[in-house]
Every structure is written in C-alpha cells, then in structure tokens.
Amino acid sequence: MAAAEAQGAQVFLVGGPVRDLLLGRPLRDADLTVAPPPGRTRPAAREVAQAARRAGERVVAHQRFATVQFHGDWGALDLTTLRSERYAAPGALPITRLGTLAEDLQRRDFTVNALALPLGAAARAAQPRLVDSVGGLADLAARRLRIFHPRSFHDDPTRALRAARLAPRLGFRLHPASRAALRAALASGALAAVSGERIRAELVKLFAEPALGLDPAAALGLLNRWRVLAALEPGLSLPAAAAGPLRRLGGLLAEGEAQRLAPGARNWLAGLMLWFAPLPLPLRQRALRRLVIRGQAAQRVIAYARLRGRVLRGLQRARGRGAADAVLGEVPAEELLALWSGAQPGLRRRIARYAREDRRAAPPLSGSDLLRLGLRGPEIGRALARLRAAHLDGALKSRAAALDFARSLARRAARRRL
C-alpha cells in the first residue's frame, strides 16, 4: 500500500475475494487492481510492483492484459491496472485498454464478482466503503449468479463453465434471465468459436477446486442440464453411471486424500476417465479431439473402460494381499484414482490398502541376493514377484525365512534347466 500511495495510486481488492469475504468464506487468494493517479494514462500496476519490490522478489509484466505477477519467497501475487475490454468476435479473447473502476468491474463475468473494496488510505477516505455499481450485493443476498447484459455469453461462452463451477461451490443458482441468455448464445453457435484449449482449461478446473467445496459431478450435471456439453460436442452428456464415481473422486480430492492414494496424479485426467468411460467409443474420440487432448493422455482415457473391467475382475478373484498387489502393481496413478472412485466398497478398501501400505512395502530380498543363489535372467523377476507376494501375505516374517523360500525357488529353477 505504501508504494501505491507514494505514487498517488489507489489499490482495490476486487472480484472473488470480496465476494468470499462478504460470505464469510476463507480467502485463498487476492485479486488486486490499481487505479493510476489522476491524469496518468499509462498502466500503474507495474510501477507500483517495481516500487514495492524487495531483494529476492521479481516482477513479471504481461503487456497485452496490463497485468503483473509479483513473485517472492512468500508466493505470487497478481496485480492489474484498471481496464475496460471489448470482444472483436464471439468467443474471441478480449481486447483491453486502460479504463475506470466502473468499466473494470463491468468486464467481469457475474455481478457478485464485480465488487471492489478500497485498501489503504483510499479505504479510510472512501464513501461508501464498498463499491457496488451493478447490484452485486443484492445478487449475493439472493444467492444468484447474474450476467451484466444479454450478450455476455456470446462474448465469452466459457463464462457458462465458470457459472457451473461457481454455482454449486457457493450454493447459488443462475438467474433465469441469464439462463435465457445462455440458451440464446448456445443456439447461435457461440461455443463453437472457442478453442478446445480454452474449454479444456476450464474443465481442468473442475478437478482443481474440490478443496474449495466444488463437487465435479454437480458442475458437470449443470453443464449437462444447460445443454452446454451437447453444444460442445453433439451427443456429449454426463452419463448417470459416471455421476457417483465423479462425486467420490471429488470427495477424495476435497479431503486431500488423492495425493496419498496416487501421488503425482493429474486429477483432471482421472476425472475424464470416469466421465468418458460409459460413453460410446466414437463419442469419446470426438470429444477428446474437440478438447485437443492427444497422444498418450487420449489413449489412456479411451482405454480406461476396458482396463477398469479387467483390473476390477482380477481384483475380485485375487486371494490375499500379494495377489492384489500383482493386479494393481502396474496401474498408473490416474487410473488408480479412477478405479478407487468407481469401485464397490470392498474393492475400494483393497485399492486403498494397496496404495497406502503395500505399494511401498520393501521386498525381503534383492535381485543381487537371488543372483548369488543361482537364479538367472527372467527367473529373478519371477522369484522377486513370488517373494513379494508371500511377504505381503505374511508368510515370510524374517530375512531367514525369505532366504529359505528363495533357495527352494532356485532349486526348482535348476531342475527345470536340466
């Protein structure tokens, strides 16, 4: 604040953080915008950030959107200059220029995100303390999402995906007039003008926000009911068979358990596997092309339906922890998340036990130990698998017992070679 005030600039907390503050929800980020001093016509965010920068901190400016990222050992902070924007064509990225506070607030997606709170000296002098020029407070009280004008979804159809995430997360509903505007935008084909990369980025956020209270199944359910999915790709929907598994995945993500179950997993990829598995294969392929998901990721989403059947059948037949380990041992992290989310309770318990305990269990002997006992080549791999299974099943409680078992395997292998 001191750097801004020294330059005669004003700083406002805007958008989602103000909304969450008024709703009594925890603040997870800060959306700050800078009003230049009177008479100044160039962006102020970069100048304020540079003036506030201390040793070890850096400022990264993005000229096209008049935004700045302020990086330090404490994290990162986004800072913008007040802007206005226009859309050259439906679905295109906006063209921005410097603007007033009123213009900056009106370029946002929904009225509840168009609230501004002055900070620093501006906050002490401001009357009123909270800036609401579009009726956002009334919509907040009514728990509704409302767009600014009937062409809002034409200008940026991805606002429909943001509405589907925001509504269930906050317990809001889309205003009837905004629903009508969305139907008109979809009927005009506005969504077809949006690149697959932008759509994919919005869908990925479905599986990045469960910690904020978002149920991915609820968000996809809204997109299905609003006919956004069908407009994205003809025939695309949320199958009833996918809703329950997606809800369980969301719960796992919200509790922070997903990383324990499958460290490093890309949550969105597991979510796509669950969502697409019940869909016909040609529709899966078309939808992946529309979202510009290619290569190995696309192949895995397509193959998941068959992998799920094979692995779950194998797990049902498996007797003991060693046999379950053999079934699950080669399953990648994303597939493991999806399998847990889509399995019956008994199998979920076995998958969780494998992921949290058995997967990291150290084998009782090494390949070098087996080599010294006379095993060779592929015999070593087979013997290690049998040793691991016996160890997990509790049959080998000491290194001595493991060595005795390995010697018996080596004798059998030697006889087979004769």
Short mmCIF file of C-alpha atoms in Angstrom, two decimals:
data_model
loop_
_atom_site.label_atom_id
_atom_site.label_comp_id
_atom_site.label_asym_id
_atom_site.label_seq_id
_atom_site.Cartn_x
_atom_site.Cartn_y
_atom_site.Cartn_z
CA MET A 1 0.00 0.00 0.00
CA ALA A 2 2.82 2.40 0.85
CA ALA A 3 4.32 2.11 -2.65
CA ALA A 4 0.96 2.83 -4.28
CA GLU A 5 0.14 5.75 -2.01
CA ALA A 6 3.59 7.27 -2.58
CA GLN A 7 2.73 7.44 -6.29
CA GLY A 8 -0.79 8.73 -5.76
CA ALA A 9 -2.32 5.44 -6.97
CA GLN A 10 -5.24 3.61 -5.36
CA VAL A 11 -5.42 -0.14 -4.81
CA PHE A 12 -8.66 -2.14 -4.66
CA LEU A 13 -9.40 -5.69 -3.63
CA VAL A 14 -11.85 -6.87 -6.30
CA GLY A 15 -13.80 -9.88 -7.51
CA GLY A 16 -13.98 -13.27 -5.84
CA PRO A 17 -12.04 -12.39 -2.67
CA VAL A 18 -14.52 -9.57 -1.87
CA ARG A 19 -17.43 -11.93 -2.55
CA ASP A 20 -15.96 -14.61 -0.29
CA LEU A 21 -15.18 -12.07 2.42
CA LEU A 22 -18.83 -10.99 2.47
CA LEU A 23 -19.99 -14.63 2.50
CA GLY A 24 -17.71 -15.44 5.44
CA ARG A 25 -15.69 -17.90 3.34
CA PRO A 26 -11.92 -18.25 3.77
CA LEU A 27 -9.80 -16.10 1.45
CA ARG A 28 -7.42 -18.20 -0.64
CA ASP A 29 -6.07 -15.51 -2.94
CA ALA A 30 -6.08 -11.77 -3.51
CA ASP A 31 -7.28 -10.08 -6.70
CA LEU A 32 -5.78 -6.57 -6.60
CA THR A 33 -6.20 -3.80 -9.15
CA VAL A 34 -4.55 -0.38 -9.27
CA ALA A 35 -6.13 2.94 -10.25
CA PRO A 36 -3.45 5.28 -11.70
CA PRO A 37 -3.04 8.74 -10.20
CA PRO A 38 -5.37 11.38 -11.71
CA GLY A 39 -4.22 12.40 -15.17
CA ARG A 40 -1.93 9.37 -15.62
CA THR A 41 -2.67 7.40 -18.82
CA ARG A 42 -0.18 4.53 -18.62
CA PRO A 43 -0.53 1.26 -16.65
CA ALA A 44 0.20 1.67 -12.95
CA ALA A 45 0.42 -1.94 -11.74
CA ARG A 46 3.98 -2.46 -12.96
CA GLU A 47 5.22 0.81 -11.46
CA VAL A 48 3.64 0.01 -8.09
CA ALA A 49 5.07 -3.52 -8.10
CA GLN A 50 8.54 -2.30 -9.03
CA ALA A 51 8.43 0.31 -6.26
CA ALA A 52 7.32 -2.29 -3.71
CA ARG A 53 9.84 -4.93 -4.81
CA ARG A 54 12.41 -6.01 -2.25
CA ALA A 55 15.60 -8.02 -2.62
CA GLY A 56 14.89 -11.50 -3.97
CA GLU A 57 11.49 -10.55 -5.38
CA ARG A 58 10.75 -10.15 -9.08
CA VAL A 59 8.05 -8.61 -11.25
CA VAL A 60 6.77 -10.23 -14.46
CA ALA A 61 4.63 -7.95 -16.65
CA HIS A 62 2.11 -9.09 -19.30
CA GLN A 63 1.65 -6.04 -21.51
CA ARG A 64 -1.33 -7.28 -23.53
CA PHE A 65 -3.61 -7.53 -20.49
CA ALA A 66 -1.93 -4.83 -18.35
CA THR A 67 -1.26 -7.43 -15.64
CA VAL A 68 1.74 -8.04 -13.39
CA GLN A 69 2.82 -11.05 -11.35
CA PHE A 70 4.74 -10.23 -8.20
CA HIS A 71 6.93 -13.18 -7.08
CA GLY A 72 8.68 -13.67 -3.74
CA ASP A 73 9.60 -16.44 -1.33
CA TRP A 74 6.13 -15.92 0.17
CA GLY A 75 4.44 -16.94 -3.11
CA ALA A 76 2.97 -14.97 -6.02
CA LEU A 77 0.52 -12.08 -6.27
CA ASP A 78 -1.39 -10.86 -9.34
CA LEU A 79 -1.74 -7.12 -9.77
CA THR A 80 -3.66 -5.41 -12.59
CA THR A 81 -4.35 -1.88 -13.77
CA LEU A 82 -7.98 -0.78 -14.16
CA ARG A 83 -9.12 -1.91 -17.61
CA SER A 84 -12.02 -1.96 -19.99
CA GLU A 85 -12.43 -4.56 -22.71
CA ARG A 86 -14.29 -5.38 -25.88
CA TYR A 87 -14.69 -8.53 -27.96
CA ALA A 88 -13.90 -8.38 -31.67
CA ALA A 89 -15.96 -11.54 -32.25
CA PRO A 90 -17.96 -14.04 -30.14
CA GLY A 91 -15.62 -16.38 -28.30
CA ALA A 92 -12.51 -14.32 -29.06
CA LEU A 93 -10.06 -13.20 -26.40
CA PRO A 94 -10.84 -9.67 -25.20
CA ILE A 95 -9.09 -6.54 -26.41
CA THR A 96 -8.20 -4.47 -23.36
CA ARG A 97 -7.33 -0.83 -22.71
CA LEU A 98 -7.00 1.29 -19.59
CA GLY A 99 -10.34 2.09 -18.02
CA THR A 100 -12.20 3.36 -14.99
CA LEU A 101 -13.15 1.39 -11.90
CA ALA A 102 -16.75 1.10 -13.17
CA GLU A 103 -15.52 -0.23 -16.54
CA ASP A 104 -13.15 -2.66 -14.84
CA LEU A 105 -15.93 -4.10 -12.68
CA GLN A 106 -18.31 -4.47 -15.63
CA ARG A 107 -15.84 -6.57 -17.62
CA ARG A 108 -16.19 -9.35 -15.04
CA ASP A 109 -18.35 -12.43 -15.50
CA PHE A 110 -21.07 -12.06 -12.82
CA THR A 111 -22.32 -9.22 -10.68
CA VAL A 112 -21.30 -10.94 -7.44
CA ASN A 113 -17.71 -10.81 -8.75
CA ALA A 114 -17.98 -7.08 -9.53
CA LEU A 115 -17.48 -5.73 -6.02
CA ALA A 116 -14.49 -3.61 -5.02
CA LEU A 117 -13.03 -2.82 -1.62
CA PRO A 118 -10.63 0.17 -1.42
CA LEU A 119 -7.44 -0.54 0.53
CA GLY A 120 -5.01 1.67 2.41
CA ALA A 121 -5.65 5.40 2.67
CA ALA A 122 -8.32 5.09 -0.03
CA ALA A 123 -10.26 2.74 2.25
CA ARG A 124 -10.16 5.20 5.13
CA ALA A 125 -11.44 8.04 2.93
CA ALA A 126 -13.87 6.08 0.74
CA GLN A 127 -17.60 6.70 0.92
CA PRO A 128 -19.10 4.17 0.54
CA ARG A 129 -16.51 1.72 1.81
CA LEU A 130 -17.58 -0.97 -0.66
CA VAL A 131 -18.03 -0.21 -4.37
CA ASP A 132 -21.08 -1.90 -5.91
CA SER A 133 -22.21 -0.27 -9.15
CA VAL A 134 -24.06 -3.25 -10.65
CA GLY A 135 -26.27 -4.70 -7.90
CA GLY A 136 -23.82 -7.37 -6.84
CA LEU A 137 -24.74 -7.12 -3.16
CA ALA A 138 -28.42 -7.78 -3.90
CA ASP A 139 -27.48 -10.82 -6.01
CA LEU A 140 -25.17 -12.01 -3.26
CA ALA A 141 -28.02 -11.81 -0.74
CA ALA A 142 -30.34 -13.66 -3.17
CA ARG A 143 -27.61 -16.28 -3.83
CA ARG A 144 -27.81 -15.93 -7.59
CA LEU A 145 -25.38 -15.55 -10.48
CA ARG A 146 -26.37 -12.83 -12.92
CA ILE A 147 -24.55 -11.62 -16.03
CA PHE A 148 -24.35 -7.94 -16.95
CA HIS A 149 -26.06 -7.94 -20.35
CA PRO A 150 -27.77 -10.43 -22.72
CA ARG A 151 -24.68 -10.75 -24.95
CA SER A 152 -22.33 -11.76 -22.12
CA PHE A 153 -22.30 -15.47 -23.01
CA HIS A 154 -21.93 -14.58 -26.70
CA ASP A 155 -18.83 -12.54 -25.89
CA ASP A 156 -17.28 -15.26 -23.74
CA PRO A 157 -19.08 -18.64 -23.72
CA THR A 158 -16.57 -20.02 -21.19
CA ARG A 159 -18.49 -17.99 -18.61
CA ALA A 160 -21.02 -20.85 -18.70
CA LEU A 161 -18.34 -23.25 -17.45
CA ARG A 162 -17.37 -20.82 -14.72
CA ALA A 163 -21.02 -20.50 -13.69
CA ALA A 164 -21.29 -24.29 -13.45
CA ARG A 165 -18.30 -24.36 -11.09
CA LEU A 166 -19.28 -21.34 -9.04
CA ALA A 167 -22.97 -22.14 -8.51
CA PRO A 168 -22.57 -25.49 -6.68
CA ARG A 169 -19.45 -24.29 -4.85
CA LEU A 170 -21.32 -21.33 -3.37
CA GLY A 171 -24.82 -22.82 -3.28
CA PHE A 172 -26.03 -20.26 -5.85
CA ARG A 173 -28.29 -20.57 -8.91
CA LEU A 174 -28.09 -18.98 -12.34
CA HIS A 175 -30.58 -16.12 -12.69
CA PRO A 176 -33.48 -17.00 -15.07
CA ALA A 177 -32.65 -14.14 -17.44
CA SER A 178 -29.04 -15.31 -17.52
CA ARG A 179 -30.23 -18.86 -18.29
CA ALA A 180 -32.20 -17.46 -21.23
CA ALA A 181 -29.13 -15.56 -22.43
CA LEU A 182 -27.07 -18.76 -22.22
CA ARG A 183 -29.64 -20.67 -24.29
CA ALA A 184 -29.54 -17.93 -26.93
CA ALA A 185 -25.75 -17.98 -27.06
CA LEU A 186 -25.65 -21.76 -27.45
CA ALA A 187 -28.35 -21.67 -30.14
CA SER A 188 -26.27 -19.15 -32.08
CA GLY A 189 -23.26 -21.49 -32.03
CA ALA A 190 -21.13 -19.18 -29.90
CA LEU A 191 -19.36 -22.09 -28.17
CA ALA A 192 -18.06 -23.40 -31.50
CA ALA A 193 -15.83 -20.32 -31.80
CA VAL A 194 -13.98 -21.12 -28.56
CA SER A 195 -10.77 -23.12 -28.92
CA GLY A 196 -10.53 -26.58 -27.46
CA GLU A 197 -7.58 -25.48 -25.35
CA ARG A 198 -9.68 -22.82 -23.58
CA ILE A 199 -12.54 -25.25 -22.97
CA ARG A 200 -10.12 -27.86 -21.64
CA ALA A 201 -8.54 -25.34 -19.28
CA GLU A 202 -11.96 -24.58 -17.79
CA LEU A 203 -12.82 -28.28 -17.42
CA VAL A 204 -9.48 -28.99 -15.74
CA LYS A 205 -10.53 -26.52 -13.02
CA LEU A 206 -13.47 -28.80 -12.17
CA PHE A 207 -10.95 -31.14 -10.61
CA ALA A 208 -8.77 -28.41 -9.10
CA GLU A 209 -11.49 -26.81 -6.94
CA PRO A 210 -12.91 -29.62 -4.74
CA ALA A 211 -10.86 -28.22 -1.86
CA LEU A 212 -12.99 -25.06 -2.26
CA GLY A 213 -16.20 -27.08 -1.93
CA LEU A 214 -16.87 -27.97 -5.56
CA ASP A 215 -18.45 -31.31 -6.47
CA PRO A 216 -17.29 -32.10 -10.05
CA ALA A 217 -20.41 -34.19 -10.65
CA ALA A 218 -22.65 -31.27 -9.68
CA ALA A 219 -20.80 -28.89 -12.02
CA LEU A 220 -20.93 -31.34 -14.93
CA GLY A 221 -24.59 -32.01 -14.11
CA LEU A 222 -25.35 -28.30 -14.54
CA LEU A 223 -23.46 -28.17 -17.83
CA ASN A 224 -25.46 -31.18 -18.96
CA ARG A 225 -28.82 -29.64 -17.98
CA TRP A 226 -27.91 -26.31 -19.55
CA ARG A 227 -27.05 -28.19 -22.79
CA VAL A 228 -23.51 -26.82 -22.75
CA LEU A 229 -21.99 -30.30 -23.12
CA ALA A 230 -24.15 -31.10 -26.15
CA ALA A 231 -23.18 -27.75 -27.69
CA LEU A 232 -19.53 -28.56 -27.05
CA GLU A 233 -19.78 -31.87 -28.92
CA PRO A 234 -23.04 -33.35 -30.27
CA GLY A 235 -24.11 -36.28 -28.08
CA LEU A 236 -21.83 -35.38 -25.19
CA SER A 237 -23.54 -35.68 -21.80
CA LEU A 238 -22.94 -36.72 -18.21
CA PRO A 239 -23.96 -40.41 -18.06
CA ALA A 240 -25.79 -41.43 -14.89
CA ALA A 241 -23.19 -44.18 -14.38
CA ALA A 242 -20.43 -41.57 -14.13
CA ALA A 243 -22.07 -39.26 -11.57
CA GLY A 244 -21.43 -41.40 -8.46
CA PRO A 245 -17.77 -42.15 -9.24
CA LEU A 246 -17.13 -38.46 -10.03
CA ARG A 247 -18.73 -37.48 -6.73
CA ARG A 248 -16.47 -39.90 -4.86
CA LEU A 249 -13.44 -38.54 -6.69
CA GLY A 250 -14.45 -35.02 -5.68
CA GLY A 251 -14.76 -36.11 -2.05
CA LEU A 252 -11.32 -37.71 -2.17
CA LEU A 253 -9.83 -34.51 -3.61
CA ALA A 254 -11.65 -32.31 -1.09
CA GLU A 255 -10.25 -34.33 1.82
CA GLY A 256 -6.73 -34.13 0.43
CA GLU A 257 -6.54 -37.92 0.23
CA ALA A 258 -5.93 -38.17 -3.51
CA GLN A 259 -2.22 -37.45 -3.19
CA ARG A 260 -1.85 -40.15 -0.55
CA LEU A 261 -3.67 -42.62 -2.75
CA ALA A 262 -1.96 -41.67 -6.02
CA PRO A 263 0.96 -39.24 -5.56
CA GLY A 264 1.53 -37.00 -8.57
CA ALA A 265 -1.73 -37.94 -10.28
CA ARG A 266 -3.33 -35.43 -12.65
CA ASN A 267 -6.78 -35.19 -11.13
CA TRP A 268 -8.41 -33.93 -14.32
CA LEU A 269 -7.19 -36.98 -16.26
CA ALA A 270 -8.72 -39.35 -13.70
CA GLY A 271 -11.92 -37.29 -13.89
CA LEU A 272 -12.07 -37.57 -17.68
CA MET A 273 -11.59 -41.33 -17.44
CA LEU A 274 -14.60 -41.63 -15.13
CA TRP A 275 -16.74 -39.22 -17.16
CA PHE A 276 -15.98 -40.70 -20.58
CA ALA A 277 -15.90 -44.43 -19.69
CA PRO A 278 -19.68 -45.03 -20.12
CA LEU A 279 -19.80 -43.06 -23.41
CA PRO A 280 -19.65 -44.81 -26.81
CA LEU A 281 -16.13 -45.10 -28.18
CA PRO A 282 -16.69 -42.82 -31.23
CA LEU A 283 -18.09 -40.10 -28.95
CA ARG A 284 -15.11 -40.42 -26.62
CA GLN A 285 -12.77 -39.97 -29.56
CA ARG A 286 -14.64 -36.94 -30.94
CA ALA A 287 -14.83 -35.25 -27.53
CA LEU A 288 -11.10 -35.71 -26.94
CA ARG A 289 -10.35 -34.17 -30.33
CA ARG A 290 -12.61 -31.21 -29.52
CA LEU A 291 -10.71 -30.67 -26.25
CA VAL A 292 -7.37 -31.03 -28.07
CA ILE A 293 -6.31 -33.93 -25.86
CA ARG A 294 -3.91 -36.06 -27.86
CA GLY A 295 -1.21 -38.67 -27.56
CA GLN A 296 -0.84 -40.88 -24.54
CA ALA A 297 -3.38 -38.97 -22.45
CA ALA A 298 -6.09 -39.50 -25.08
CA GLN A 299 -5.18 -43.17 -25.49
CA ARG A 300 -5.44 -43.74 -21.75
CA VAL A 301 -8.86 -42.07 -21.48
CA ILE A 302 -10.12 -44.22 -24.36
CA ALA A 303 -8.60 -47.41 -22.93
CA TYR A 304 -9.77 -46.87 -19.36
CA ALA A 305 -13.18 -48.55 -19.78
CA ARG A 306 -11.53 -51.85 -20.76
CA LEU A 307 -8.75 -51.52 -18.18
CA ARG A 308 -11.34 -50.93 -15.45
CA GLY A 309 -13.19 -54.13 -16.26
CA ARG A 310 -10.01 -56.20 -16.45
CA VAL A 311 -8.46 -54.86 -13.24
CA LEU A 312 -11.62 -54.99 -11.12
CA ARG A 313 -12.32 -58.58 -12.25
CA GLY A 314 -8.75 -59.52 -11.40
CA LEU A 315 -9.07 -57.86 -8.01
CA GLN A 316 -12.28 -59.74 -7.26
CA ARG A 317 -10.52 -63.04 -7.99
CA ALA A 318 -7.35 -62.13 -6.09
CA ARG A 319 -6.85 -64.01 -2.84
CA GLY A 320 -4.62 -62.26 -0.41
CA ARG A 321 -2.67 -59.03 -0.44
CA GLY A 322 0.07 -60.44 -2.62
CA ALA A 323 -2.39 -61.32 -5.37
CA ALA A 324 -4.00 -57.87 -5.15
CA ASP A 325 -0.53 -56.31 -5.42
CA ALA A 326 0.12 -58.30 -8.60
CA VAL A 327 -3.12 -56.99 -10.14
CA LEU A 328 -2.59 -53.34 -9.18
CA GLY A 329 1.19 -53.10 -9.40
CA GLU A 330 1.34 -51.76 -12.97
CA VAL A 331 -1.68 -49.44 -12.77
CA PRO A 332 -0.68 -45.75 -13.28
CA ALA A 333 -1.64 -43.11 -10.71
CA GLU A 334 -4.58 -41.57 -12.62
CA GLU A 335 -6.13 -44.94 -13.38
CA LEU A 336 -5.73 -45.93 -9.72
CA LEU A 337 -7.68 -42.81 -8.65
CA ALA A 338 -10.39 -43.56 -11.18
CA LEU A 339 -10.55 -47.25 -10.16
CA TRP A 340 -10.97 -46.37 -6.49
CA SER A 341 -13.70 -43.85 -7.33
CA GLY A 342 -15.65 -46.29 -9.48
CA ALA A 343 -15.28 -49.49 -7.44
CA GLN A 344 -17.62 -51.10 -4.92
CA PRO A 345 -16.81 -50.51 -1.21
CA GLY A 346 -14.97 -53.81 -0.67
CA LEU A 347 -12.73 -53.25 -3.66
CA ARG A 348 -12.18 -49.62 -2.69
CA ARG A 349 -10.78 -50.83 0.63
CA ARG A 350 -8.39 -53.19 -1.13
CA ILE A 351 -7.24 -50.49 -3.56
CA ALA A 352 -6.69 -48.05 -0.68
CA ARG A 353 -4.72 -50.61 1.33
CA TYR A 354 -2.52 -51.38 -1.66
CA ALA A 355 -1.95 -47.67 -2.37
CA ARG A 356 -1.28 -46.60 1.22
CA GLU A 357 0.61 -49.62 2.54
CA ASP A 358 1.51 -52.43 0.18
CA ARG A 359 2.76 -50.40 -2.78
CA ARG A 360 5.64 -49.02 -0.72
CA ALA A 361 6.46 -52.25 1.07
CA ALA A 362 10.13 -53.19 0.57
CA PRO A 363 10.75 -56.70 -0.84
CA PRO A 364 12.54 -59.02 1.63
CA LEU A 365 15.40 -59.78 -0.80
CA SER A 366 17.06 -58.00 -3.72
CA GLY A 367 17.90 -59.20 -7.21
CA SER A 368 21.54 -59.44 -6.16
CA ASP A 369 20.58 -61.84 -3.37
CA LEU A 370 18.79 -64.06 -5.88
CA LEU A 371 21.68 -63.90 -8.32
CA ARG A 372 24.01 -65.19 -5.60
CA LEU A 373 21.62 -68.09 -5.02
CA GLY A 374 21.99 -69.15 -8.67
CA LEU A 375 18.88 -67.69 -10.29
CA ARG A 376 19.29 -66.22 -13.77
CA GLY A 377 17.62 -63.75 -16.14
CA PRO A 378 13.81 -63.92 -16.12
CA GLU A 379 13.94 -66.37 -13.23
CA ILE A 380 14.97 -63.46 -10.97
CA GLY A 381 11.91 -61.38 -11.90
CA ARG A 382 9.54 -64.27 -11.33
CA ALA A 383 11.19 -65.12 -8.00
CA LEU A 384 11.02 -61.48 -6.82
CA ALA A 385 7.29 -61.41 -7.62
CA ARG A 386 6.69 -64.60 -5.62
CA LEU A 387 8.79 -63.34 -2.71
CA ARG A 388 6.91 -60.04 -2.66
CA ALA A 389 3.52 -61.79 -2.71
CA ALA A 390 4.50 -64.16 0.10
CA HIS A 391 5.90 -61.25 2.12
CA LEU A 392 2.68 -59.19 1.75
CA ASP A 393 0.58 -62.21 2.69
CA GLY A 394 2.59 -62.53 5.92
CA ALA A 395 4.19 -65.87 5.04
CA LEU A 396 7.76 -64.53 5.26
CA LYS A 397 8.33 -62.83 8.60
CA SER A 398 12.13 -62.67 8.53
CA ARG A 399 15.05 -62.47 6.13
CA ALA A 400 15.99 -66.04 7.05
CA ALA A 401 12.55 -67.27 6.02
CA ALA A 402 12.82 -65.32 2.77
CA LEU A 403 16.21 -66.88 2.03
CA ASP A 404 14.87 -70.40 2.66
CA PHE A 405 11.98 -69.68 0.28
CA ALA A 406 14.35 -68.28 -2.34
CA ARG A 407 16.64 -71.32 -2.09
CA SER A 408 13.67 -73.59 -2.79
CA LEU A 409 12.83 -71.48 -5.86
CA ALA A 410 16.45 -71.67 -7.03
CA ARG A 411 16.49 -75.48 -6.68
CA ARG A 412 13.31 -75.78 -8.76
CA ALA A 413 14.72 -73.45 -11.41
CA ALA A 414 17.93 -75.52 -11.57
CA ARG A 415 15.94 -78.73 -12.07
CA ARG A 416 13.94 -77.12 -14.90
CA ARG A 417 17.16 -76.23 -16.66
CA LEU A 418 18.32 -79.89 -16.75
#
